């Protein structure tokens, strides 16, 4: 169901001969929108509102000199719909205040569910996984305590990554839960993005540190390894910013495709960049393994980690 309210509607051109049926709101699925664009390009129609693939919600020829309207539109065909406003009159500029709410009705109770049908179980799923990660963190703390004589700084860094992932999932569970009930995240989305940002940076930093053998092979980083971190961390900042833009604007947002491509490109570059320290360490250990049995053992472990990371 869609509830749509518009107020303070103003048209720059009030000519009574204008065809205001070419100005209005409609619902459209993503697949249908592709065909609508094709119809426009092939000049089968001159306005998206003329397509039989869209579902009309309200067109401005129904205004009758009013400066506001309120309507409720019910759709029984299950699909993922987007609300779109179309103005096909080039000589008319439209300004207005719009409030919309889209939701599903739950069973016999008729309660509102602002998540789409495929996402309605996400709050429970995310909460369950957050509990699993917190349990893993508790288990890791126990292992660190029991093996404290052989614990390195990198092991505490691993614990931090697991805790951040658990907090990230918990915030996402709360975010989706509030959206499901009220249609808004009530600030939980901000916390989700913060922990997602921290988790992303610490995860890639951890992979680089393991690849270099920091703390368990050597107590310091070489200059070239520091340079990798100086590349990976800013790239992760860009990747997280791109992810926020992608999530908040949606596929119809301005430059959405560009930000999607930036995110994929940066993610691939980060994944490739962290391989260099692993390759460098394996090369050094391979040379040392010829005379040192301990280096041979570490070489096997690091090679196994490289295979795990690539897979």
PDB file of C-alpha atoms in Angstrom:
ATOM      1  CA  UNK A   1       0.000   0.000   0.000  1.00  0.00           C
ATOM      2  CA  UNK A   2       1.111   3.540  -0.766  1.00  0.00           C
ATOM      3  CA  UNK A   3       0.068   6.689   1.093  1.00  0.00           C
ATOM      4  CA  UNK A   4       0.928   9.835  -0.841  1.00  0.00           C
ATOM      5  CA  UNK A   5       0.407  13.423   0.319  1.00  0.00           C
ATOM      6  CA  UNK A   6       1.485  16.528  -1.599  1.00  0.00           C
ATOM      7  CA  UNK A   7       1.005  20.134  -0.507  1.00  0.00           C
ATOM      8  CA  UNK A   8       2.015  23.640  -1.606  1.00  0.00           C
ATOM      9  CA  UNK A   9       1.853  22.532  -5.231  1.00  0.00           C
ATOM     10  CA  UNK A  10       2.888  25.306  -7.596  1.00  0.00           C
ATOM     11  CA  UNK A  11       3.096  25.284 -11.405  1.00  0.00           C
ATOM     12  CA  UNK A  12       5.214  27.843 -13.243  1.00  0.00           C
ATOM     13  CA  UNK A  13       2.721  27.831 -16.133  1.00  0.00           C
ATOM     14  CA  UNK A  14      -1.019  27.890 -15.418  1.00  0.00           C
ATOM     15  CA  UNK A  15      -2.218  27.758 -19.028  1.00  0.00           C
ATOM     16  CA  UNK A  16      -5.560  25.848 -18.951  1.00  0.00           C
ATOM     17  CA  UNK A  17      -4.752  24.181 -22.292  1.00  0.00           C
ATOM     18  CA  UNK A  18      -1.820  22.248 -20.827  1.00  0.00           C
ATOM     19  CA  UNK A  19      -2.203  18.465 -20.747  1.00  0.00           C
ATOM     20  CA  UNK A  20      -1.577  17.871 -17.048  1.00  0.00           C
ATOM     21  CA  UNK A  21      -2.111  14.127 -17.475  1.00  0.00           C
ATOM     22  CA  UNK A  22       1.574  14.146 -18.453  1.00  0.00           C
ATOM     23  CA  UNK A  23       2.528  15.270 -14.949  1.00  0.00           C
ATOM     24  CA  UNK A  24       2.113  12.968 -11.989  1.00  0.00           C
ATOM     25  CA  UNK A  25       3.200  10.031  -9.868  1.00  0.00           C
ATOM     26  CA  UNK A  26       3.350   6.376 -10.792  1.00  0.00           C
ATOM     27  CA  UNK A  27       4.636   3.065  -9.472  1.00  0.00           C
ATOM     28  CA  UNK A  28       7.066   1.003 -11.492  1.00  0.00           C
ATOM     29  CA  UNK A  29       9.188  -2.100 -11.029  1.00  0.00           C
ATOM     30  CA  UNK A  30      12.854  -2.069 -11.992  1.00  0.00           C
ATOM     31  CA  UNK A  31      12.290  -4.513 -14.872  1.00  0.00           C
ATOM     32  CA  UNK A  32       9.334  -2.510 -16.165  1.00  0.00           C
ATOM     33  CA  UNK A  33      11.361   0.716 -15.986  1.00  0.00           C
ATOM     34  CA  UNK A  34      13.927  -0.722 -18.409  1.00  0.00           C
ATOM     35  CA  UNK A  35      11.136  -1.390 -20.928  1.00  0.00           C
ATOM     36  CA  UNK A  36       9.642   2.074 -20.352  1.00  0.00           C
ATOM     37  CA  UNK A  37      12.994   3.672 -21.208  1.00  0.00           C
ATOM     38  CA  UNK A  38      13.129   1.489 -24.319  1.00  0.00           C
ATOM     39  CA  UNK A  39       9.645   2.675 -25.319  1.00  0.00           C
ATOM     40  CA  UNK A  40      10.752   6.292 -24.895  1.00  0.00           C
ATOM     41  CA  UNK A  41      13.912   5.752 -26.954  1.00  0.00           C
ATOM     42  CA  UNK A  42      11.954   4.063 -29.750  1.00  0.00           C
ATOM     43  CA  UNK A  43       9.389   6.919 -29.586  1.00  0.00           C
ATOM     44  CA  UNK A  44       6.491   4.544 -28.955  1.00  0.00           C
ATOM     45  CA  UNK A  45       5.486   6.972 -26.201  1.00  0.00           C
ATOM     46  CA  UNK A  46       6.468  10.553 -25.370  1.00  0.00           C
ATOM     47  CA  UNK A  47       5.944  10.303 -21.607  1.00  0.00           C
ATOM     48  CA  UNK A  48       6.469   7.541 -19.062  1.00  0.00           C
ATOM     49  CA  UNK A  49       2.913   8.093 -17.828  1.00  0.00           C
ATOM     50  CA  UNK A  50       1.622   6.926 -21.222  1.00  0.00           C
ATOM     51  CA  UNK A  51       3.158   3.476 -20.825  1.00  0.00           C
ATOM     52  CA  UNK A  52       0.902   0.549 -19.986  1.00  0.00           C
ATOM     53  CA  UNK A  53       3.743  -0.911 -17.894  1.00  0.00           C
ATOM     54  CA  UNK A  54       3.394   1.650 -15.087  1.00  0.00           C
ATOM     55  CA  UNK A  55       0.682   1.951 -12.453  1.00  0.00           C
ATOM     56  CA  UNK A  56      -0.785   5.450 -12.187  1.00  0.00           C
ATOM     57  CA  UNK A  57      -1.072   6.812  -8.659  1.00  0.00           C
ATOM     58  CA  UNK A  58      -2.048  10.436  -9.303  1.00  0.00           C
ATOM     59  CA  UNK A  59      -1.881  12.760 -12.305  1.00  0.00           C
ATOM     60  CA  UNK A  60      -2.174  16.527 -12.044  1.00  0.00           C
ATOM     61  CA  UNK A  61      -5.221  16.778 -14.325  1.00  0.00           C
ATOM     62  CA  UNK A  62      -7.147  15.635 -11.223  1.00  0.00           C
ATOM     63  CA  UNK A  63      -6.033  18.611  -9.125  1.00  0.00           C
ATOM     64  CA  UNK A  64      -9.009  20.816 -10.059  1.00  0.00           C
ATOM     65  CA  UNK A  65      -7.197  24.036  -9.050  1.00  0.00           C
ATOM     66  CA  UNK A  66      -6.272  22.610  -5.664  1.00  0.00           C
ATOM     67  CA  UNK A  67      -2.761  23.116  -4.299  1.00  0.00           C
ATOM     68  CA  UNK A  68      -2.673  19.800  -2.463  1.00  0.00           C
ATOM     69  CA  UNK A  69      -3.882  16.227  -2.650  1.00  0.00           C
ATOM     70  CA  UNK A  70      -3.878  13.067  -0.573  1.00  0.00           C
ATOM     71  CA  UNK A  71      -4.363   9.564  -1.920  1.00  0.00           C
ATOM     72  CA  UNK A  72      -4.037   5.931  -0.888  1.00  0.00           C
ATOM     73  CA  UNK A  73      -3.063   3.407  -3.556  1.00  0.00           C
ATOM     74  CA  UNK A  74      -3.343  -0.340  -2.972  1.00  0.00           C
ATOM     75  CA  UNK A  75      -1.448  -2.800  -5.163  1.00  0.00           C
ATOM     76  CA  UNK A  76      -2.218  -6.519  -4.988  1.00  0.00           C
ATOM     77  CA  UNK A  77       0.413  -7.773  -7.465  1.00  0.00           C
ATOM     78  CA  UNK A  78       3.483  -8.732  -5.432  1.00  0.00           C
ATOM     79  CA  UNK A  79       6.700  -7.102  -6.667  1.00  0.00           C
ATOM     80  CA  UNK A  80       9.274  -4.477  -5.693  1.00  0.00           C
ATOM     81  CA  UNK A  81       7.916  -1.071  -6.675  1.00  0.00           C
ATOM     82  CA  UNK A  82       9.459   2.381  -6.778  1.00  0.00           C
ATOM     83  CA  UNK A  83       7.511   5.631  -6.616  1.00  0.00           C
ATOM     84  CA  UNK A  84       8.421   7.920  -9.525  1.00  0.00           C
ATOM     85  CA  UNK A  85       7.382  11.491 -10.349  1.00  0.00           C
ATOM     86  CA  UNK A  86       7.234  12.409 -14.037  1.00  0.00           C
ATOM     87  CA  UNK A  87       6.944  15.869 -15.580  1.00  0.00           C
ATOM     88  CA  UNK A  88       6.761  15.563 -19.359  1.00  0.00           C
ATOM     89  CA  UNK A  89       5.856  19.219 -19.970  1.00  0.00           C
ATOM     90  CA  UNK A  90       9.065  21.109 -20.678  1.00  0.00           C
ATOM     91  CA  UNK A  91       7.362  24.482 -20.316  1.00  0.00           C
ATOM     92  CA  UNK A  92       6.189  23.711 -16.768  1.00  0.00           C
ATOM     93  CA  UNK A  93       8.233  23.623 -13.582  1.00  0.00           C
ATOM     94  CA  UNK A  94       6.647  22.002 -10.535  1.00  0.00           C
ATOM     95  CA  UNK A  95       7.415  22.650  -6.870  1.00  0.00           C
ATOM     96  CA  UNK A  96       5.722  20.926  -3.939  1.00  0.00           C
ATOM     97  CA  UNK A  97       6.188  19.284  -0.560  1.00  0.00           C
ATOM     98  CA  UNK A  98       5.748  15.513  -0.754  1.00  0.00           C
ATOM     99  CA  UNK A  99       5.297  12.879   1.934  1.00  0.00           C
ATOM    100  CA  UNK A 100       5.013   9.215   0.993  1.00  0.00           C
ATOM    101  CA  UNK A 101       4.813   5.932   2.894  1.00  0.00           C
ATOM    102  CA  UNK A 102       5.000   2.479   1.302  1.00  0.00           C
ATOM    103  CA  UNK A 103       4.360  -0.666   3.313  1.00  0.00           C
ATOM    104  CA  UNK A 104       2.962  -4.197   3.214  1.00  0.00           C
ATOM    105  CA  UNK A 105      -0.030  -5.318   5.251  1.00  0.00           C
ATOM    106  CA  UNK A 106       0.657  -8.277   7.523  1.00  0.00           C
ATOM    107  CA  UNK A 107      -1.866 -11.116   7.327  1.00  0.00           C
ATOM    108  CA  UNK A 108      -5.177 -10.868   9.141  1.00  0.00           C
ATOM    109  CA  UNK A 109      -3.967  -8.269  11.619  1.00  0.00           C
ATOM    110  CA  UNK A 110      -3.361  -5.742   8.840  1.00  0.00           C
ATOM    111  CA  UNK A 111      -0.307  -4.356  10.625  1.00  0.00           C
ATOM    112  CA  UNK A 112       2.199  -2.289   8.678  1.00  0.00           C
ATOM    113  CA  UNK A 113       5.519  -3.783   7.582  1.00  0.00           C
ATOM    114  CA  UNK A 114       7.772  -1.194   5.934  1.00  0.00           C
ATOM    115  CA  UNK A 115      10.297  -3.805   4.790  1.00  0.00           C
ATOM    116  CA  UNK A 116       9.766  -5.522   1.454  1.00  0.00           C
ATOM    117  CA  UNK A 117       8.526  -9.118   1.562  1.00  0.00           C
ATOM    118  CA  UNK A 118      11.969 -10.634   1.017  1.00  0.00           C
ATOM    119  CA  UNK A 119      13.548  -8.571   3.812  1.00  0.00           C
ATOM    120  CA  UNK A 120      10.990  -8.883   6.579  1.00  0.00           C
ATOM    121  CA  UNK A 121      13.014 -11.608   8.362  1.00  0.00           C
ATOM    122  CA  UNK A 122      16.291  -9.641   8.239  1.00  0.00           C
ATOM    123  CA  UNK A 123      16.069  -8.184  11.797  1.00  0.00           C
ATOM    124  CA  UNK A 124      15.974 -11.692  13.300  1.00  0.00           C
ATOM    125  CA  UNK A 125      18.697 -12.990  10.970  1.00  0.00           C
ATOM    126  CA  UNK A 126      21.070 -10.101  11.732  1.00  0.00           C
ATOM    127  CA  UNK A 127      20.421 -10.389  15.470  1.00  0.00           C
ATOM    128  CA  UNK A 128      21.104 -14.142  15.370  1.00  0.00           C
ATOM    129  CA  UNK A 129      24.413 -13.603  13.575  1.00  0.00           C
ATOM    130  CA  UNK A 130      25.382 -10.832  16.023  1.00  0.00           C
ATOM    131  CA  UNK A 131      24.848 -13.301  18.887  1.00  0.00           C
ATOM    132  CA  UNK A 132      27.022 -15.846  17.046  1.00  0.00           C
ATOM    133  CA  UNK A 133      29.816 -13.285  16.590  1.00  0.00           C
ATOM    134  CA  UNK A 134      29.628 -12.181  20.232  1.00  0.00           C
ATOM    135  CA  UNK A 135      29.875 -15.866  21.193  1.00  0.00           C
ATOM    136  CA  UNK A 136      32.924 -16.249  18.949  1.00  0.00           C
ATOM    137  CA  UNK A 137      34.475 -13.163  20.571  1.00  0.00           C
ATOM    138  CA  UNK A 138      33.859 -14.630  24.038  1.00  0.00           C
ATOM    139  CA  UNK A 139      35.390 -17.940  22.930  1.00  0.00           C
ATOM    140  CA  UNK A 140      38.415 -16.112  21.518  1.00  0.00           C
ATOM    141  CA  UNK A 141      38.882 -14.206  24.806  1.00  0.00           C
ATOM    142  CA  UNK A 142      38.844 -17.546  26.649  1.00  0.00           C
ATOM    143  CA  UNK A 143      41.450 -18.989  24.238  1.00  0.00           C
ATOM    144  CA  UNK A 144      43.659 -15.906  24.646  1.00  0.00           C
ATOM    145  CA  UNK A 145      43.463 -16.251  28.426  1.00  0.00           C
ATOM    146  CA  UNK A 146      44.303 -19.965  28.357  1.00  0.00           C
ATOM    147  CA  UNK A 147      47.183 -19.476  25.889  1.00  0.00           C
ATOM    148  CA  UNK A 148      48.345 -16.120  27.253  1.00  0.00           C
ATOM    149  CA  UNK A 149      52.014 -17.138  27.217  1.00  0.00           C
ATOM    150  CA  UNK A 150      51.977 -17.490  23.427  1.00  0.00           C
ATOM    151  CA  UNK A 151      49.635 -14.582  22.640  1.00  0.00           C
ATOM    152  CA  UNK A 152      50.803 -11.819  20.275  1.00  0.00           C
ATOM    153  CA  UNK A 153      49.396  -8.344  19.639  1.00  0.00           C
ATOM    154  CA  UNK A 154      47.901  -9.546  16.346  1.00  0.00           C
ATOM    155  CA  UNK A 155      45.587 -11.868  18.297  1.00  0.00           C
ATOM    156  CA  UNK A 156      44.034  -8.904  20.147  1.00  0.00           C
ATOM    157  CA  UNK A 157      43.649  -7.145  16.799  1.00  0.00           C
ATOM    158  CA  UNK A 158      41.687 -10.193  15.589  1.00  0.00           C
ATOM    159  CA  UNK A 159      39.451  -9.915  18.641  1.00  0.00           C
ATOM    160  CA  UNK A 160      38.766  -6.269  17.800  1.00  0.00           C
ATOM    161  CA  UNK A 161      37.671  -7.191  14.267  1.00  0.00           C
ATOM    162  CA  UNK A 162      35.240  -9.838  15.574  1.00  0.00           C
ATOM    163  CA  UNK A 163      33.751  -7.437  18.160  1.00  0.00           C
ATOM    164  CA  UNK A 164      33.303  -4.695  15.539  1.00  0.00           C
ATOM    165  CA  UNK A 165      31.588  -7.186  13.219  1.00  0.00           C
ATOM    166  CA  UNK A 166      29.243  -8.234  16.041  1.00  0.00           C
ATOM    167  CA  UNK A 167      28.383  -4.595  16.836  1.00  0.00           C
ATOM    168  CA  UNK A 168      27.895  -3.914  13.129  1.00  0.00           C
ATOM    169  CA  UNK A 169      25.376  -6.778  12.847  1.00  0.00           C
ATOM    170  CA  UNK A 170      23.604  -5.727  16.060  1.00  0.00           C
ATOM    171  CA  UNK A 171      23.156  -2.158  14.785  1.00  0.00           C
ATOM    172  CA  UNK A 172      21.935  -3.448  11.430  1.00  0.00           C
ATOM    173  CA  UNK A 173      19.416  -5.687  13.219  1.00  0.00           C
ATOM    174  CA  UNK A 174      18.093  -2.699  15.194  1.00  0.00           C
ATOM    175  CA  UNK A 175      18.089  -0.520  12.071  1.00  0.00           C
ATOM    176  CA  UNK A 176      16.018  -3.034  10.095  1.00  0.00           C
ATOM    177  CA  UNK A 177      13.748  -3.658  13.100  1.00  0.00           C
ATOM    178  CA  UNK A 178      12.874   0.041  13.432  1.00  0.00           C
ATOM    179  CA  UNK A 179      12.411   0.385   9.665  1.00  0.00           C
ATOM    180  CA  UNK A 180      10.090  -2.642   9.716  1.00  0.00           C
ATOM    181  CA  UNK A 181       7.926  -1.063  12.436  1.00  0.00           C
ATOM    182  CA  UNK A 182       8.107   2.676  11.708  1.00  0.00           C
ATOM    183  CA  UNK A 183       9.698   3.135   8.280  1.00  0.00           C
ATOM    184  CA  UNK A 184      12.747   4.923   9.728  1.00  0.00           C
ATOM    185  CA  UNK A 185      16.002   3.696  11.274  1.00  0.00           C
ATOM    186  CA  UNK A 186      15.866   6.312  14.097  1.00  0.00           C
ATOM    187  CA  UNK A 187      19.636   6.815  14.023  1.00  0.00           C
ATOM    188  CA  UNK A 188      20.597   3.144  14.061  1.00  0.00           C
ATOM    189  CA  UNK A 189      21.604   3.444  10.403  1.00  0.00           C
ATOM    190  CA  UNK A 190      24.270   5.998  11.429  1.00  0.00           C
ATOM    191  CA  UNK A 191      25.713   3.590  14.012  1.00  0.00           C
ATOM    192  CA  UNK A 192      25.584   0.801  11.430  1.00  0.00           C
ATOM    193  CA  UNK A 193      27.635   2.852   8.953  1.00  0.00           C
ATOM    194  CA  UNK A 194      30.130   3.854  11.659  1.00  0.00           C
ATOM    195  CA  UNK A 195      30.774   0.257  12.733  1.00  0.00           C
ATOM    196  CA  UNK A 196      30.762  -0.897   9.105  1.00  0.00           C
ATOM    197  CA  UNK A 197      33.448   1.701   8.366  1.00  0.00           C
ATOM    198  CA  UNK A 198      35.576   0.656  11.356  1.00  0.00           C
ATOM    199  CA  UNK A 199      35.116  -3.039  10.599  1.00  0.00           C
ATOM    200  CA  UNK A 200      36.137  -2.591   6.952  1.00  0.00           C
ATOM    201  CA  UNK A 201      39.312  -0.684   7.819  1.00  0.00           C
ATOM    202  CA  UNK A 202      40.359  -3.018  10.651  1.00  0.00           C
ATOM    203  CA  UNK A 203      39.681  -6.152   8.564  1.00  0.00           C
ATOM    204  CA  UNK A 204      41.908  -5.071   5.680  1.00  0.00           C
ATOM    205  CA  UNK A 205      44.532  -3.768   8.116  1.00  0.00           C
ATOM    206  CA  UNK A 206      44.474  -7.141   9.879  1.00  0.00           C
ATOM    207  CA  UNK A 207      44.976  -8.994   6.596  1.00  0.00           C
ATOM    208  CA  UNK A 208      47.937  -6.759   5.737  1.00  0.00           C
ATOM    209  CA  UNK A 209      49.467  -7.243   9.204  1.00  0.00           C
ATOM    210  CA  UNK A 210      49.086 -11.029   9.020  1.00  0.00           C
ATOM    211  CA  UNK A 211      50.596 -10.970   5.544  1.00  0.00           C
ATOM    212  CA  UNK A 212      53.629  -9.047   6.805  1.00  0.00           C
ATOM    213  CA  UNK A 213      54.047 -11.306   9.823  1.00  0.00           C
ATOM    214  CA  UNK A 214      53.751  -8.366  12.222  1.00  0.00           C
ATOM    215  CA  UNK A 215      54.075  -9.239  15.939  1.00  0.00           C
ATOM    216  CA  UNK A 216      54.522 -13.002  15.458  1.00  0.00           C
ATOM    217  CA  UNK A 217      57.405 -12.885  12.934  1.00  0.00           C
ATOM    218  CA  UNK A 218      58.741  -9.361  13.457  1.00  0.00           C
ATOM    219  CA  UNK A 219      57.890  -6.454  15.787  1.00  0.00           C
ATOM    220  CA  UNK A 220      57.873  -3.745  13.114  1.00  0.00           C
ATOM    221  CA  UNK A 221      56.684  -2.939   9.597  1.00  0.00           C
ATOM    222  CA  UNK A 222      58.974  -2.173   6.687  1.00  0.00           C
ATOM    223  CA  UNK A 223      58.511   1.036   4.690  1.00  0.00           C
ATOM    224  CA  UNK A 224      56.932  -0.722   1.708  1.00  0.00           C
ATOM    225  CA  UNK A 225      54.447  -2.447   4.027  1.00  0.00           C
ATOM    226  CA  UNK A 226      53.554   0.880   5.634  1.00  0.00           C
ATOM    227  CA  UNK A 227      52.940   2.281   2.144  1.00  0.00           C
ATOM    228  CA  UNK A 228      50.465  -0.524   1.456  1.00  0.00           C
ATOM    229  CA  UNK A 229      48.548   0.444   4.599  1.00  0.00           C
ATOM    230  CA  UNK A 230      48.651   4.108   3.542  1.00  0.00           C
ATOM    231  CA  UNK A 231      47.000   3.058   0.270  1.00  0.00           C
ATOM    232  CA  UNK A 232      44.490   0.535   1.643  1.00  0.00           C
ATOM    233  CA  UNK A 233      43.078   2.639   4.498  1.00  0.00           C
ATOM    234  CA  UNK A 234      42.152   5.726   2.372  1.00  0.00           C
ATOM    235  CA  UNK A 235      40.699   3.403  -0.271  1.00  0.00           C
ATOM    236  CA  UNK A 236      38.525   1.804   2.397  1.00  0.00           C
ATOM    237  CA  UNK A 237      37.312   5.277   3.402  1.00  0.00           C
ATOM    238  CA  UNK A 238      36.287   5.875  -0.225  1.00  0.00           C
ATOM    239  CA  UNK A 239      34.669   2.419  -0.439  1.00  0.00           C
ATOM    240  CA  UNK A 240      32.615   2.997   2.713  1.00  0.00           C
ATOM    241  CA  UNK A 241      31.516   6.449   1.536  1.00  0.00           C
ATOM    242  CA  UNK A 242      30.470   4.948  -1.801  1.00  0.00           C
ATOM    243  CA  UNK A 243      28.537   2.222   0.041  1.00  0.00           C
ATOM    244  CA  UNK A 244      26.604   4.844   2.031  1.00  0.00           C
ATOM    245  CA  UNK A 245      25.699   6.726  -1.167  1.00  0.00           C
ATOM    246  CA  UNK A 246      24.605   3.480  -2.857  1.00  0.00           C
ATOM    247  CA  UNK A 247      22.414   2.428   0.087  1.00  0.00           C
ATOM    248  CA  UNK A 248      20.833   5.828   0.711  1.00  0.00           C
ATOM    249  CA  UNK A 249      20.078   6.952  -2.870  1.00  0.00           C
ATOM    250  CA  UNK A 250      18.911   3.737  -4.549  1.00  0.00           C
ATOM    251  CA  UNK A 251      19.139   2.764  -8.237  1.00  0.00           C
ATOM    252  CA  UNK A 252      17.195   5.835  -9.411  1.00  0.00           C
ATOM    253  CA  UNK A 253      19.440   8.304  -7.601  1.00  0.00           C
ATOM    254  CA  UNK A 254      21.745  10.685  -9.385  1.00  0.00           C
ATOM    255  CA  UNK A 255      25.161   9.127 -10.157  1.00  0.00           C
ATOM    256  CA  UNK A 256      24.119   5.864  -8.452  1.00  0.00           C
ATOM    257  CA  UNK A 257      25.697   3.735 -11.194  1.00  0.00           C
ATOM    258  CA  UNK A 258      28.925   5.766 -10.986  1.00  0.00           C
ATOM    259  CA  UNK A 259      29.192   5.261  -7.221  1.00  0.00           C
ATOM    260  CA  UNK A 260      28.452   1.550  -7.675  1.00  0.00           C
ATOM    261  CA  UNK A 261      31.331   1.263 -10.142  1.00  0.00           C
ATOM    262  CA  UNK A 262      33.631   3.252  -7.824  1.00  0.00           C
ATOM    263  CA  UNK A 263      32.794   0.915  -4.939  1.00  0.00           C
ATOM    264  CA  UNK A 264      33.487  -2.229  -6.987  1.00  0.00           C
ATOM    265  CA  UNK A 265      36.734  -0.803  -8.388  1.00  0.00           C
ATOM    266  CA  UNK A 266      38.060   0.317  -4.994  1.00  0.00           C
ATOM    267  CA  UNK A 267      37.086  -3.006  -3.411  1.00  0.00           C
ATOM    268  CA  UNK A 268      38.990  -4.953  -6.078  1.00  0.00           C
ATOM    269  CA  UNK A 269      42.046  -2.670  -5.717  1.00  0.00           C
ATOM    270  CA  UNK A 270      42.057  -3.188  -1.924  1.00  0.00           C
ATOM    271  CA  UNK A 271      41.775  -6.955  -2.300  1.00  0.00           C
ATOM    272  CA  UNK A 272      44.716  -6.973  -4.720  1.00  0.00           C
ATOM    273  CA  UNK A 273      46.829  -4.517  -2.689  1.00  0.00           C
ATOM    274  CA  UNK A 274      46.791  -6.629   0.479  1.00  0.00           C
ATOM    275  CA  UNK A 275      48.221  -9.568  -1.476  1.00  0.00           C
ATOM    276  CA  UNK A 276      51.569  -7.804  -1.953  1.00  0.00           C
ATOM    277  CA  UNK A 277      52.722  -8.044   1.704  1.00  0.00           C
ATOM    278  CA  UNK A 278      51.741 -11.727   1.736  1.00  0.00           C
ATOM    279  CA  UNK A 279      53.782 -12.390  -1.410  1.00  0.00           C
ATOM    280  CA  UNK A 280      56.768 -10.445  -0.014  1.00  0.00           C
ATOM    281  CA  UNK A 281      56.687 -12.370   3.273  1.00  0.00           C
ATOM    282  CA  UNK A 282      56.396 -15.735   1.516  1.00  0.00           C
ATOM    283  CA  UNK A 283      59.383 -14.850  -0.665  1.00  0.00           C
ATOM    284  CA  UNK A 284      61.511 -13.890   2.366  1.00  0.00           C
ATOM    285  CA  UNK A 285      60.439 -16.962   4.338  1.00  0.00           C
ATOM    286  CA  UNK A 286      61.183 -19.245   1.395  1.00  0.00           C
ATOM    287  CA  UNK A 287      64.766 -17.998   1.384  1.00  0.00           C
ATOM    288  CA  UNK A 288      65.074 -18.312   5.173  1.00  0.00           C
ATOM    289  CA  UNK A 289      63.466 -21.778   5.216  1.00  0.00           C
ATOM    290  CA  UNK A 290      66.553 -23.252   3.555  1.00  0.00           C
ATOM    291  CA  UNK A 291      68.475 -22.863   6.816  1.00  0.00           C
ATOM    292  CA  UNK A 292      65.804 -22.298   9.492  1.00  0.00           C
ATOM    293  CA  UNK A 293      63.212 -24.928  10.427  1.00  0.00           C
ATOM    294  CA  UNK A 294      60.963 -22.372  12.169  1.00  0.00           C
ATOM    295  CA  UNK A 295      60.874 -20.237   9.028  1.00  0.00           C
ATOM    296  CA  UNK A 296      59.758 -23.309   7.079  1.00  0.00           C
ATOM    297  CA  UNK A 297      56.820 -23.804   9.450  1.00  0.00           C
ATOM    298  CA  UNK A 298      55.819 -20.130   9.167  1.00  0.00           C
ATOM    299  CA  UNK A 299      56.130 -20.381   5.389  1.00  0.00           C
ATOM    300  CA  UNK A 300      53.600 -23.217   5.303  1.00  0.00           C
ATOM    301  CA  UNK A 301      51.184 -21.241   7.516  1.00  0.00           C
ATOM    302  CA  UNK A 302      51.495 -18.049   5.473  1.00  0.00           C
ATOM    303  CA  UNK A 303      51.083 -19.931   2.183  1.00  0.00           C
ATOM    304  CA  UNK A 304      47.943 -21.548   3.592  1.00  0.00           C
ATOM    305  CA  UNK A 305      46.645 -18.109   4.626  1.00  0.00           C
ATOM    306  CA  UNK A 306      47.272 -16.799   1.100  1.00  0.00           C
ATOM    307  CA  UNK A 307      45.231 -19.650  -0.397  1.00  0.00           C
ATOM    308  CA  UNK A 308      42.461 -19.011   2.156  1.00  0.00           C
ATOM    309  CA  UNK A 309      42.376 -15.273   1.365  1.00  0.00           C
ATOM    310  CA  UNK A 310      42.280 -15.797  -2.415  1.00  0.00           C
ATOM    311  CA  UNK A 311      39.461 -18.346  -2.130  1.00  0.00           C
TER     312      UNK A 311
END
